[in-house]
Structures are given as C-alpha cells and as structure tokens.
Tab-separated table of C-alpha atoms in Angstrom:
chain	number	residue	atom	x	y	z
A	1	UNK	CA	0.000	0.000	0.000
A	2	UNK	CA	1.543	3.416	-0.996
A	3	UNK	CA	0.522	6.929	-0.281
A	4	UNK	CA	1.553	9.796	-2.252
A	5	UNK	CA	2.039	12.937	-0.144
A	6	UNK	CA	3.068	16.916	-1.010
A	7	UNK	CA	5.057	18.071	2.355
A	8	UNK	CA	7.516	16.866	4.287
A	9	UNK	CA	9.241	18.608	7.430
A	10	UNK	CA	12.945	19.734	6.649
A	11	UNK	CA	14.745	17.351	8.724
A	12	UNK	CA	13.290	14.655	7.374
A	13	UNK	CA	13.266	15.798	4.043
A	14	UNK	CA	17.347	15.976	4.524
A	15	UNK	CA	17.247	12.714	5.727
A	16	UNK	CA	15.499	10.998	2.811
A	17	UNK	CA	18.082	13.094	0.034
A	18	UNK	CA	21.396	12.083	2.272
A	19	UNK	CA	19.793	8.379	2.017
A	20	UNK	CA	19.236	8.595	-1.557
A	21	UNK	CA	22.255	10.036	-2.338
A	22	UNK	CA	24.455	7.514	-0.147
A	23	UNK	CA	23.167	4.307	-1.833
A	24	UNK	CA	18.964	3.715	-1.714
A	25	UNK	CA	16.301	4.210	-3.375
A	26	UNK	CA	14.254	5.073	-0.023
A	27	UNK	CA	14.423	5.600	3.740
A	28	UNK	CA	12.974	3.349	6.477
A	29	UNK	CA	9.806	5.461	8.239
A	30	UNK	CA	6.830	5.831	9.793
A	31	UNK	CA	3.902	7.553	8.293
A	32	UNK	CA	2.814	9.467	11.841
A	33	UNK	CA	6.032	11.609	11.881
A	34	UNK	CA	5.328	12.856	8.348
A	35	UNK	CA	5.005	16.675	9.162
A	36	UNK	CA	5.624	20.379	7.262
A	37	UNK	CA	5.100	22.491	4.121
A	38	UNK	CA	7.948	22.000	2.007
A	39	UNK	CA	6.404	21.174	-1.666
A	40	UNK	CA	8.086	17.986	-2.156
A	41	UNK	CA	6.408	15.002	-3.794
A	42	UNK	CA	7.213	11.928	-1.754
A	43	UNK	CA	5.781	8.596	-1.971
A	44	UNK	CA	5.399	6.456	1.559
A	45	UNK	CA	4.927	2.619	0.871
A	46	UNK	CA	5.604	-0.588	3.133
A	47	UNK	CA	7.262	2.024	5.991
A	48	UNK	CA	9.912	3.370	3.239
A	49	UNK	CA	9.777	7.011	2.144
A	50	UNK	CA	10.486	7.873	-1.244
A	51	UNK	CA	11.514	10.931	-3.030
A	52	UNK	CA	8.828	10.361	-5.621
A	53	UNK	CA	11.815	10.731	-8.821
A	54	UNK	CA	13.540	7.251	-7.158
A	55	UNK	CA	10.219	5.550	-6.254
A	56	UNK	CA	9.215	5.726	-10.197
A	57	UNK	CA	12.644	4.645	-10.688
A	58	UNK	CA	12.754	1.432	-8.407
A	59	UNK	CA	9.312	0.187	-9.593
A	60	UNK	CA	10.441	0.869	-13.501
A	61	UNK	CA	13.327	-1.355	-12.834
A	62	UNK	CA	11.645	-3.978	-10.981
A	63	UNK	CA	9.370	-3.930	-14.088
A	64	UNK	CA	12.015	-4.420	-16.308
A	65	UNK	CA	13.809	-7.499	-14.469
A	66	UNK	CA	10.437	-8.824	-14.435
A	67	UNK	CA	10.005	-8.573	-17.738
A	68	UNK	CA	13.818	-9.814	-18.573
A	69	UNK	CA	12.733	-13.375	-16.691
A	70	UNK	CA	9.070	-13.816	-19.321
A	71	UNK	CA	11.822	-14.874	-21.544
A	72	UNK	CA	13.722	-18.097	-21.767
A	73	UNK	CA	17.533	-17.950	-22.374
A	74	UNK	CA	18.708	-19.776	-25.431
A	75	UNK	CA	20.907	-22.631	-24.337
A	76	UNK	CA	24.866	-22.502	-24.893
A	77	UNK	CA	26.734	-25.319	-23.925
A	78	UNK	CA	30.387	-25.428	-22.770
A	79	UNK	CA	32.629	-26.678	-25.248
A	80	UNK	CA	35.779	-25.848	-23.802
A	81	UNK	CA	37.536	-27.162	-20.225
A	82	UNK	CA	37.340	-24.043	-18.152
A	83	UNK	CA	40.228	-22.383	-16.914
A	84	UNK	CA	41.927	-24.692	-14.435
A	85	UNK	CA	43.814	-20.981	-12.549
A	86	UNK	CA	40.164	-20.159	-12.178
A	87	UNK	CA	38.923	-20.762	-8.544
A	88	UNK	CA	35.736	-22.597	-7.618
A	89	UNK	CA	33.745	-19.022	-7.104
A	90	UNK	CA	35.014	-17.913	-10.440
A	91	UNK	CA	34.205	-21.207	-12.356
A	92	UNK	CA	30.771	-20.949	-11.144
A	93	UNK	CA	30.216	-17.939	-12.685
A	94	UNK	CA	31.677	-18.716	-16.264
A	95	UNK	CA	29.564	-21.513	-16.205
A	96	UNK	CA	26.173	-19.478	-14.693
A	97	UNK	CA	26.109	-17.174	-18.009
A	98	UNK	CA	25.184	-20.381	-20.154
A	99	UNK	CA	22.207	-20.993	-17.859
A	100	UNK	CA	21.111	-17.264	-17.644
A	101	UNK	CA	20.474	-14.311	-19.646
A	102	UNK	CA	20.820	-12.332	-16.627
A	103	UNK	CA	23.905	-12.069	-13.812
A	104	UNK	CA	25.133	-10.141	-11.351
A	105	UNK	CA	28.852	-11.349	-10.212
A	106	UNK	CA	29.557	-9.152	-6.858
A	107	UNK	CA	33.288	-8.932	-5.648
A	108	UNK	CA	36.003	-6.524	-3.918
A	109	UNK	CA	39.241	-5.659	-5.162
A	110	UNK	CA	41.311	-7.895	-5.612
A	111	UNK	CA	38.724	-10.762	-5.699
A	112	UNK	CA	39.695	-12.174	-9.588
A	113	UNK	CA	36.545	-10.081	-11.176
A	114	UNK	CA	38.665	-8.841	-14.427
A	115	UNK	CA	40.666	-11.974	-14.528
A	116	UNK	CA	37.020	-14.194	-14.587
A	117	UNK	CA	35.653	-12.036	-17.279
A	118	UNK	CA	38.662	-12.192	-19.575
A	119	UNK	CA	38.347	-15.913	-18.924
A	120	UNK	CA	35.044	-15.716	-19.906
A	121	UNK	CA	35.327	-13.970	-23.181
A	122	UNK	CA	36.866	-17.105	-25.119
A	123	UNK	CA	35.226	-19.604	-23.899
A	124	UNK	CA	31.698	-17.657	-24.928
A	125	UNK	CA	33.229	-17.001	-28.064
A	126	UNK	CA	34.126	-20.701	-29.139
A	127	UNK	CA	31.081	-22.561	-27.465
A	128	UNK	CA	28.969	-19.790	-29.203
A	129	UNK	CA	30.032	-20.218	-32.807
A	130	UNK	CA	30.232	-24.216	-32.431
A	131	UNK	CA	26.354	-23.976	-31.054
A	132	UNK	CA	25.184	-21.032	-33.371
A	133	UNK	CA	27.593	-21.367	-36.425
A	134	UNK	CA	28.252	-17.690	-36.254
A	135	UNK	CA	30.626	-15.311	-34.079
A	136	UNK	CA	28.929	-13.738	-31.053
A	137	UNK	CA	28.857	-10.037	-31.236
A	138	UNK	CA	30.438	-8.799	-27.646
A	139	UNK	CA	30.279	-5.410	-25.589
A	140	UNK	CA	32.376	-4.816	-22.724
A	141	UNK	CA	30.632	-1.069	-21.440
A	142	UNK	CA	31.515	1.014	-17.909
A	143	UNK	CA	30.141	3.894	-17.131
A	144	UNK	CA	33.662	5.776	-16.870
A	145	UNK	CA	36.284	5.893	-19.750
A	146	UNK	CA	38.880	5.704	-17.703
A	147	UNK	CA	37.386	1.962	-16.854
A	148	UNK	CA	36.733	1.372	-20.273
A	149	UNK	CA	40.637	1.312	-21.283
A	150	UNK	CA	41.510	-0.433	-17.809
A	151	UNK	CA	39.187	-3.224	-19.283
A	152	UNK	CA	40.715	-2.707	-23.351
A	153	UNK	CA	44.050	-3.226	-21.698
A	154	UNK	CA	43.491	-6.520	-20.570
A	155	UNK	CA	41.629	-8.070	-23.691
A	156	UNK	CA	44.715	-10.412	-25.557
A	157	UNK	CA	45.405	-8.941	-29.087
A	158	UNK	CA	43.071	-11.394	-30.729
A	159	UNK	CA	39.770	-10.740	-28.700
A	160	UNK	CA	40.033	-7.276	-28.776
A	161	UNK	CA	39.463	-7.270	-32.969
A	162	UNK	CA	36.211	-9.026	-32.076
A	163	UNK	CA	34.738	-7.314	-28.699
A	164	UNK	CA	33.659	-3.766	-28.953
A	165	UNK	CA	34.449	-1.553	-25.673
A	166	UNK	CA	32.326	1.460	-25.109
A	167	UNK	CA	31.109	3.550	-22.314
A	168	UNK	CA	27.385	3.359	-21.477
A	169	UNK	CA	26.930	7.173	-22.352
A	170	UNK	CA	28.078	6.105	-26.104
A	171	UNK	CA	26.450	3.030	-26.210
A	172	UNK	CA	22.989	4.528	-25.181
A	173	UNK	CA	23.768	7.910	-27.178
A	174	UNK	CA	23.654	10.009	-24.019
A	175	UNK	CA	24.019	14.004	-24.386
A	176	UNK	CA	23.739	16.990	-22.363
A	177	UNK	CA	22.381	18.889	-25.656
A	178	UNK	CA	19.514	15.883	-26.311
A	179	UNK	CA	16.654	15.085	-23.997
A	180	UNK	CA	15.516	12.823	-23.949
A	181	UNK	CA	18.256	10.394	-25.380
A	182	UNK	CA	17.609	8.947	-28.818
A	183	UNK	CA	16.266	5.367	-28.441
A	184	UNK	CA	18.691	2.545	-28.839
A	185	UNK	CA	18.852	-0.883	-29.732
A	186	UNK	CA	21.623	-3.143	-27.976
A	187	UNK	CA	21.127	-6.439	-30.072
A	188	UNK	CA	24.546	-7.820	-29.084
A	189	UNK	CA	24.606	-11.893	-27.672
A	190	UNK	CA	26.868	-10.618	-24.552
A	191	UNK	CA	27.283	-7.630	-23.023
A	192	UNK	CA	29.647	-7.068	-19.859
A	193	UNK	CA	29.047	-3.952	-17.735
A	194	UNK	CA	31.605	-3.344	-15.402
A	195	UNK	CA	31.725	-0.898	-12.092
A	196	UNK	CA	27.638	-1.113	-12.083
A	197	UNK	CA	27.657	0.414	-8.769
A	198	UNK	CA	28.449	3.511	-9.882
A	199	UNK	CA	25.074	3.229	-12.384
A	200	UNK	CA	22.246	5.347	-11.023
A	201	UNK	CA	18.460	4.208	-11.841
A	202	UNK	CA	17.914	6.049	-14.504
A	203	UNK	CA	20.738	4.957	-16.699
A	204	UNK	CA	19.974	1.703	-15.839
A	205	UNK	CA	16.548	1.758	-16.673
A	206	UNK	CA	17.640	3.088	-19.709
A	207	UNK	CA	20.017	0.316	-20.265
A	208	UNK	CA	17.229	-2.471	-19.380
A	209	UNK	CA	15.007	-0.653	-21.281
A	210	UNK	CA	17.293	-0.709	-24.870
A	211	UNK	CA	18.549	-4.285	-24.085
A	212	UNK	CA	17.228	-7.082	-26.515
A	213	UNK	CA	15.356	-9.653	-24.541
A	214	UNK	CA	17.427	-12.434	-25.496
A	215	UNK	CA	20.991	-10.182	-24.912
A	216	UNK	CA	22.842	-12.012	-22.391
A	217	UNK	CA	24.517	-9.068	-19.698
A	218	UNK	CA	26.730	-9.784	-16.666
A	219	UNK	CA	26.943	-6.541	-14.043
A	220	UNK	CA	30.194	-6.548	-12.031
A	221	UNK	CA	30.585	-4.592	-9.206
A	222	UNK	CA	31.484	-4.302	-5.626
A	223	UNK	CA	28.036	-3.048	-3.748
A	224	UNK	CA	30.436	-1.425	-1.238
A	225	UNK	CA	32.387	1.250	-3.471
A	226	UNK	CA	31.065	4.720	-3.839
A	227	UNK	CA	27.107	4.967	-4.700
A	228	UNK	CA	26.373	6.869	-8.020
A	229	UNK	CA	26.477	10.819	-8.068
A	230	UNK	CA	22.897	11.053	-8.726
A	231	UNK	CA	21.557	8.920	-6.062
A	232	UNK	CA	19.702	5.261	-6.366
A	233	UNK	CA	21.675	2.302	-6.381
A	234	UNK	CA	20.076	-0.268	-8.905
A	235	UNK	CA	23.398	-2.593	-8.750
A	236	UNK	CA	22.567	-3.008	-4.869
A	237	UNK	CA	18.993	-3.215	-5.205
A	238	UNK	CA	19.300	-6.097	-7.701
A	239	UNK	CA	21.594	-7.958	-5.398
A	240	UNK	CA	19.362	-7.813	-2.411
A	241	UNK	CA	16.067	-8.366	-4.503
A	242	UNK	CA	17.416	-12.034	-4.826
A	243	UNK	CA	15.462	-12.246	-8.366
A	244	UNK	CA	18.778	-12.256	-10.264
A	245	UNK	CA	21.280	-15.281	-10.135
A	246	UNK	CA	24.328	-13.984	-8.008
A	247	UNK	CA	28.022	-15.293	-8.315
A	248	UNK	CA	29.784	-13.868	-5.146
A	249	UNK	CA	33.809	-13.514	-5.425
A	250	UNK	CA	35.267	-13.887	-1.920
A	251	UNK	CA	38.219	-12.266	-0.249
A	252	UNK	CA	41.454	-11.325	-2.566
A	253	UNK	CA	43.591	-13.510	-5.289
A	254	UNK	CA	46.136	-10.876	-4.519
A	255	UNK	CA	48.092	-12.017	-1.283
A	256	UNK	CA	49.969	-8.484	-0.829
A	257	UNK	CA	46.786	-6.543	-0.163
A	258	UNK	CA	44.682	-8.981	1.736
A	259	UNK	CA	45.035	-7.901	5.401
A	260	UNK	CA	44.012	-4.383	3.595
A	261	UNK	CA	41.041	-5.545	2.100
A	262	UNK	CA	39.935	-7.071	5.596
A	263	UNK	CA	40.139	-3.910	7.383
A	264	UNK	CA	38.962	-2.235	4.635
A	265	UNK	CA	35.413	-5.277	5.573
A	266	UNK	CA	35.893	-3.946	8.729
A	267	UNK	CA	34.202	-0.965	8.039
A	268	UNK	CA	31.142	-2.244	7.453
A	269	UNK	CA	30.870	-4.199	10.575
A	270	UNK	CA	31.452	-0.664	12.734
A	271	UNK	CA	34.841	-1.025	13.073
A	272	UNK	CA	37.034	2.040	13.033
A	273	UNK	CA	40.611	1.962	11.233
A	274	UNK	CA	43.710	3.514	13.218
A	275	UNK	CA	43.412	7.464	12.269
A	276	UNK	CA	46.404	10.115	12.698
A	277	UNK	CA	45.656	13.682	13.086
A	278	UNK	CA	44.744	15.677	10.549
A	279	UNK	CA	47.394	18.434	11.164
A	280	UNK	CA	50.098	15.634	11.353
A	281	UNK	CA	50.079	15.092	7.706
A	282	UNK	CA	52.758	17.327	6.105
A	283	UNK	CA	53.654	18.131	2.765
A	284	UNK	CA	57.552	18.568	2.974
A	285	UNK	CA	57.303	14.743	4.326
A	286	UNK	CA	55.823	13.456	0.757
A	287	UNK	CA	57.547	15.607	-1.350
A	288	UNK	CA	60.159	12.653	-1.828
A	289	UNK	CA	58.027	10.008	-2.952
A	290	UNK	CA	56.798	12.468	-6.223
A	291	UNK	CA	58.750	12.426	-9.620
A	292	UNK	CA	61.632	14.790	-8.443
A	293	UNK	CA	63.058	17.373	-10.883
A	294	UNK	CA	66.255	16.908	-13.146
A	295	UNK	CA	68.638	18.572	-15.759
A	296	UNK	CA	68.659	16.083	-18.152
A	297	UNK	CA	65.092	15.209	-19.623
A	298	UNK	CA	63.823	12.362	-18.196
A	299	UNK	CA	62.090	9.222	-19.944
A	300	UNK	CA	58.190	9.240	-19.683
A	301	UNK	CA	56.899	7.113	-16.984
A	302	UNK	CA	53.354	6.593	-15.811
A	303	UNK	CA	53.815	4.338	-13.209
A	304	UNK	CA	52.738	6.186	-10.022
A	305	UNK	CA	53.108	3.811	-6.502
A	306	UNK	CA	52.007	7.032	-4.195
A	307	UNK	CA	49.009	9.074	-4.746
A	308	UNK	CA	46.877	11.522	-1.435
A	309	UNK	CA	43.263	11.495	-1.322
A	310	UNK	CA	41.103	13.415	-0.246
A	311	UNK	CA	37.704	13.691	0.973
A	312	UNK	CA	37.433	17.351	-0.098
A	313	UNK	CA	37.967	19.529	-3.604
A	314	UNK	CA	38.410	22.849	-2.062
A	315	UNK	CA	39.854	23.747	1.285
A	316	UNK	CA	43.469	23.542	2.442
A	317	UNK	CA	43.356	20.144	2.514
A	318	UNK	CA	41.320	19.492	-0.564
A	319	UNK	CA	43.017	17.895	-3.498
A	320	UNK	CA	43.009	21.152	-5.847
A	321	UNK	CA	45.202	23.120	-3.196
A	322	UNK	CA	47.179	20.131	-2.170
A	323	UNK	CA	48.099	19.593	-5.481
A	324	UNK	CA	48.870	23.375	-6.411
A	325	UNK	CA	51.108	23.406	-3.349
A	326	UNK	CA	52.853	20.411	-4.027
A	327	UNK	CA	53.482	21.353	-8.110
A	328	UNK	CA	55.174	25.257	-6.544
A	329	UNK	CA	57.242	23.369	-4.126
A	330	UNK	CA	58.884	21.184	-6.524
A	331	UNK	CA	59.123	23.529	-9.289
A	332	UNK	CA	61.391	25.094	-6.894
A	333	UNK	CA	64.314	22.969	-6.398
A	334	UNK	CA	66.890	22.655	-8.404
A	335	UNK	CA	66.576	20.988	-12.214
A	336	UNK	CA	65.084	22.066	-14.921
A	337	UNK	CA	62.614	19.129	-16.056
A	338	UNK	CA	59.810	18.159	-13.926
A	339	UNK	CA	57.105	15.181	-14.516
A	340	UNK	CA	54.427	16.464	-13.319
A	341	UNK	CA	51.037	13.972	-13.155
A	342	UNK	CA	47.783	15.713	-14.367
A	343	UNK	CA	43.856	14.267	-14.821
A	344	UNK	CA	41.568	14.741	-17.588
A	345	UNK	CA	38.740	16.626	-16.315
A	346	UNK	CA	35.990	16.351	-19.560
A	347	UNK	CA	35.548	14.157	-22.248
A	348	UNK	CA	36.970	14.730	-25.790
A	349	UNK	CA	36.237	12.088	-28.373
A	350	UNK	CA	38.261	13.823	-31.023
A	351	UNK	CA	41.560	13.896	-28.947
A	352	UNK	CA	40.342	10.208	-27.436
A	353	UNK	CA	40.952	11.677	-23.823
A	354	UNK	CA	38.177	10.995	-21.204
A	355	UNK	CA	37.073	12.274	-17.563
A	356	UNK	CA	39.163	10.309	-15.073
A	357	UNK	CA	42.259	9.706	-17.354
A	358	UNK	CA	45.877	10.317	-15.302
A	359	UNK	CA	49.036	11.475	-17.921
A	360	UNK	CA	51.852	13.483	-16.920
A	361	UNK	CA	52.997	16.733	-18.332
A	362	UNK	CA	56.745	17.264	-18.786
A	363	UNK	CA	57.218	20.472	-17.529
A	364	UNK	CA	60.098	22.692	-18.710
A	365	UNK	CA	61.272	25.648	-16.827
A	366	UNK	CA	62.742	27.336	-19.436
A	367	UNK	CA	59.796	27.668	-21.392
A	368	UNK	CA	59.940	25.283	-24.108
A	369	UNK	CA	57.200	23.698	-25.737
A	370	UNK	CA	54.952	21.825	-23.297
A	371	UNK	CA	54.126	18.663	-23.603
A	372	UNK	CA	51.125	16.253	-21.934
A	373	UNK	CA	51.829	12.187	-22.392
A	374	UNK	CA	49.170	9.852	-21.811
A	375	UNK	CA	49.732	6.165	-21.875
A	376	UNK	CA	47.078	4.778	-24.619
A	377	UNK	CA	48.422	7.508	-26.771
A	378	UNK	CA	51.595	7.405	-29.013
A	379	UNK	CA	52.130	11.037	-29.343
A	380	UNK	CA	52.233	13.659	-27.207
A	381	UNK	CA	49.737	17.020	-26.909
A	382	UNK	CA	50.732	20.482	-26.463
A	383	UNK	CA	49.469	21.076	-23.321
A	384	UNK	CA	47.289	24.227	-24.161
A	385	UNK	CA	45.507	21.588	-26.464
A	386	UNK	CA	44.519	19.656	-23.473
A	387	UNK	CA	40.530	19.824	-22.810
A	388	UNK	CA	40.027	21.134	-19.075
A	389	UNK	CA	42.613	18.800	-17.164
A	390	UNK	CA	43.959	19.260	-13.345
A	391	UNK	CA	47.403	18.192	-11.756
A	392	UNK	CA	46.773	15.532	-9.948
A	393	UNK	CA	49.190	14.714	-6.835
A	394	UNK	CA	45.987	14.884	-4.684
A	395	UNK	CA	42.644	13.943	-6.302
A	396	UNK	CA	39.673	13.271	-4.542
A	397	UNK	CA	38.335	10.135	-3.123
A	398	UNK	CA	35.293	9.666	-6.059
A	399	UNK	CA	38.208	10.697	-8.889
A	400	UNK	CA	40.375	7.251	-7.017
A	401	UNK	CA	37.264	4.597	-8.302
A	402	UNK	CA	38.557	2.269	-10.500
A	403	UNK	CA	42.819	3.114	-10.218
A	404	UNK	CA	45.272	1.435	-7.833
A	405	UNK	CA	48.086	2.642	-6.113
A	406	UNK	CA	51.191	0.959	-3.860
A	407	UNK	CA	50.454	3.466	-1.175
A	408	UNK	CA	48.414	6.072	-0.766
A	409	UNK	CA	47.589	8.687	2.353
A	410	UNK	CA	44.099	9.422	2.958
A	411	UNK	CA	42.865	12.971	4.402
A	412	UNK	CA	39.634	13.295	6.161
A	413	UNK	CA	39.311	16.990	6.716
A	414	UNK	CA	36.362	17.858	8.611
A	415	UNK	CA	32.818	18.279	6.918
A	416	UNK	CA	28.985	19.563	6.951
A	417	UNK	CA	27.935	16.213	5.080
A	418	UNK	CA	28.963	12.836	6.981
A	419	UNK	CA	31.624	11.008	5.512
A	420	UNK	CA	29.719	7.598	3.817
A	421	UNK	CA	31.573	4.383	5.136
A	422	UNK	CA	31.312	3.619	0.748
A	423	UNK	CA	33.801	6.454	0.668
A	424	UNK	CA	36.398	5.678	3.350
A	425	UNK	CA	36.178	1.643	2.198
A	426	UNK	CA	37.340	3.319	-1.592
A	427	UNK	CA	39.901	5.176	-0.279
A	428	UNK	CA	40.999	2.265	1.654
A	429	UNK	CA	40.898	-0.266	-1.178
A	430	UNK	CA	42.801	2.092	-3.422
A	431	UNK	CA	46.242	0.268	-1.619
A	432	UNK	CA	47.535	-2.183	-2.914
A	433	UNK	CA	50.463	-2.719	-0.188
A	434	UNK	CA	49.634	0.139	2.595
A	435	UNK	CA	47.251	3.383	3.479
A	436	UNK	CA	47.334	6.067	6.806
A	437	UNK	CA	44.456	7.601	7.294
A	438	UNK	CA	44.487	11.072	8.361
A	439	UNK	CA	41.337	12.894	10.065
C-alpha cells in the first residue's frame, strides 16, 4: 500500500536526500512523523519514504527485471575445459552465463573479477560459434572511460578485434544537448558492464530498457564502493532483490593486499581503522616520494606507486590546493625538467581523452614547448591543447574509483555532510600494499 504525499518537514526531508544520495532508493519510516510544508512530492509505501523521482525509478526497474525473466535464455553449452587458474567461485560464474540471460557477479578488489571475465570472453566465443555457427557479437561497457581502457588493456590482441568496448553514455547515445536520449537498440549476444555500482536508476533503466530480450549481460561490481552521483543504487537493489542469479567472489587472489582488504570489511561491521591527526600530515614529508626534478630530460613514466586522497575539492586540505602546493614546491628545487602527473577533467572524443584519465605533463622551466603524455596515446599534446585537465598529486576520493596505487595517504578533513563508510572503504581499497588515514 503506498501513499503519495506533497510536504515533508525539513529534517526529514534531509534525511530521505542524504539516504538517496548515499546508496537507496528510499528511507525506512513511519507515516505518523510525516510533518511540514515543504512542496516535495514523496511517496510512503511498506514504511519506506520515497523521493517520488527514485520511487518511479525502483518500480520501472523492478518492471524491467520482471520482464527480462518472461523470456527463456537460449541454451549454450560449454565446449571448452574451463580455466583450471580459475577458482571454484570464479568457475561458477563462467559456467552461470550459459544458464542465464541475466547475472550479477559481486566482488572486492582484488577478488579475480577482471581476470574471470577475460576468462570468460573465449570460452563464450568458441562454445557460441560451435552452437550457433556464427561469431557472437560482444560489448564490454563502464560507465567511466577511464574503466573502459583499464578493461581494453586486458583483452589479448586477438579478442580485442572481435569485442567492442564502449562507455554506457556512447552506447545509449547520451548528451547533455539531447533530452531525452535517442532510443537505442543493444542487439549484441553478450554484453559485460563493469563498475555497475556507480550506475544510477535512470541509466539503468535506460540500459534495461534498450537491451534485446534475449541479450545475455553480466553486471560486475562491488556493492560497497562509492554509490552513483545522482543517487539510487540499482546494482545493490538487484543484489538484495534475490530475483537475479548472483556469483559472489570472496576475499582477494592478490596475497599483498589482503590484510588491507579485511580492514577495509571492517568498516562495514562498525569497526574504526587507526586514524592520525589531521594536522600531522605534512607536505615537505611526501615531497620525496613524487617524480623529483632533473637537468637532463627524463624518460616518460606513468607508473605512479604514491598518490593523497582526499575527501574534499576545495579547502586547504582538498586535493586542488594540495596539489597546487605540491606542483610550486617542486618547481622550486633545483633541475630544470619536472614530470608532473595531471587528470583529464571532460571528455573529448576527437583527442580520445576521457574524464578520469591520469598522464603526466613534462614540464620545462625554461619555457619550451609543453608537452602532456598519456599512456594509450603514441604522441604527445601540447598542453594548451589539453581539454580542461587538473594536476593531480591529490585527487579526490570519487576521482580514485577504478585506479590502484602501492600506497596512498588518505585525508579526512572535517565536513557539513557525513563522511559515507562507501567512501572511506574506496579510499581504503585504493592500496595495494599500505594506506594512513588522516582525520
């Protein structure tokens, strides 16, 4: 039984938006404390409030999974041994996309989720064309381009001619300029969307809603990384809704980060990490573990073991005036070449450079011609050819999703808006070998 309703006092009103926006669709309540004039349509059903926007959203996807399951999957058998490096969570997954045209495979980092689905890949390819007598058509999406290449990167040579790799804004023709979207057709036999937490309901309506009945898709994603921007959390609603078959990958493959990834767990069982204070963190300290600057040009390198986050953009300890601080300090010393690392801050399709994307920019003091290096790129860009781009030796804990580092230092200034444990866990699981947290 719902009830729609047109006020709502301001504190709970905050309440409901900070739940929304921190990874639900609704807030727990009680209809009897449902008070004030503010005119905000909210729906009450089953003792969950509802901004009435994610409401219409939840029941449209429930409608669509419903509608996914009218139709019978087409049966693929296995015609290949599966991969004997695969472990028993992993080879129940490979072998759960044959039964299904729908799966959700939920793991942390570390867990062998990138390593399954490149496993996958072949062995759908070959048992497809021996069933079918045709290639499958494949689409590997993400909602972030800098996840899209992370997921290129790791396709062998061969499979990468045949499986097309696209963020979901392309593949569902998304613009600011056009609304609503065009309509789409995704007619493809298997589609792999990675990082679906970060999917917010009405993209993923959207992507229900344009895939072909019969379109086999696998969502990947840890439930416990940041929520998406715009509030919702479809990926964790379709986990705990049980109507999707769910392939769980447990603990870490990776043996150097998994005492991290436990206390990283921790988190979510009320547990509170070791924290320094805030003012102890000092950047003279770190300095030494950035590129350092030379006389002789230096060869290109992108591999970055340290990186700070930060909870906060703006502020002394945000990552745009850490990072500032950090570039004037070593542009100081002595030498006149400096790598300095810098992030893509909007897309740009022509110059194939994305949101998210980390390069470096080989800075000369003496004025010659600047250059930006980015690694999927062979050439280098004059720097004022860059679209908007930041330096980047701080970024901020929602830039980190989806990169690793060996190390990185985590700042916690404080804020109006409560830290989300999804947050801290990210900044956490960025390590890959240590973390201090500072807050």
């Amino acid at each position: 039984m719902s009830s729609k309703w047109n006020s709502l006092s301001r504190p709970l009103l905050e309440s409901v938006i900070r739940k929304t926006t921190s990874g639900a669709y609704g807030m727990a309540s009680h209809e009897d404390i449902l008070l004030g004039d503010n005119p905000f349509g909210f729906i009450l059903e089953n003792g969950t409030i509802y901004l009435e926007r994610f409401y219409k959203q939840q029941k449209q996807l429930e409608l669509l999974i419903d509608q996914r399951f009218s139709v019978e999957p087409s049966m693929v058998p296995i015609y290949l041994e599966i991969d004997d490096r695969l472990n028993f969570g992993q080879k129940q997954a490979l072998k759960a996309i044959f039964e299904t045209h729908t799966l959700l495979i939920q793991g942390g980092p570390g867990s062998g989720k990138t390593f399954t689905i490149s496993r996958l890949i072949p062995l759908f390819l070959f048992s497809f064309e021996k069933e079918m007598l045709r290639k499958p058509r494949i689409l590997l999406a993400s909602q972030t381009a800098k996840a899209v290449h992370h997921l290129a990167k790791q396709l062998p040579p061969d499979l990468a001619e045949v499986v097309q790799v696209e963020t979901l804004h392309k593949v569902l023709r998304l613009s600011k300029e056009i609304k609503p979207p065009f309509p789409t057709l995704i007619d493809q036999d298997l589609v792999i969307v990675d990082e679906s937490s970060m999917i917010d309901g009405e993209m993923m309506n959207l992507f229900l809603s344009s895939l072909k009945p019969t379109t086999r898709v696998i969502f990947v994603g840890d439930p416990q990384q940041l929520p998406p921007i715009e509030g919702g959390a479809p990926f964790k609603w379709m986990l705990a809704s049980k109507k999707i078959k769910t392939c769980f990958l447990e603990g870490s493959q990776r043996a150097e980060n998994r005492n991290l990834i436990d206390e990283a767990n921790a988190l979510f069982r009320g547990e509170k990490p070791k924290t320094l204070p805030l003012d102890s963190f000092k950047i003279e300290d770190v300095l030494p573990r950035f590129f350092q600057p030379q006389q002789e040009k230096p060869e290109i390198s992108f591999l970055i073991k340290y990186k700070i986050l930060s909870s906060m953009r703006i502020g002394p300890y945000g990552s745009s005036e850490l990072s500032n601080r950090i570039f004037n300090l070593l542009k100081e010393q002595k030498g006149r070449y400096l790598l300095v690392p810098i992030m893509i801050t909007q897309n740009s399709d022509p110059m194939q450079l994305y949101n998210g994307q980390e390069g470096v920019h080989l800075f000369d003091k003496k004025g010659a011609k600047q250059l930006a290096y980015f690694p999927h790129l062979l050439d280098p860009i004059p720097l004022p050819l860059l679209p908007p781009y930041e330096i980047s030796y701080t970024i901020s804990i929602h830039k980190s999703q989806g990169s690793e580092y060996e190390e990185v230092d985590i700042l916690l200034p404080s804020s109006k808006e409560p830290l989300l444990t999804e947050h801290l866990y990210t900044a956490m699981t960025r390590a890959k070998k240590a973390f201090c947290l500072f807050g």
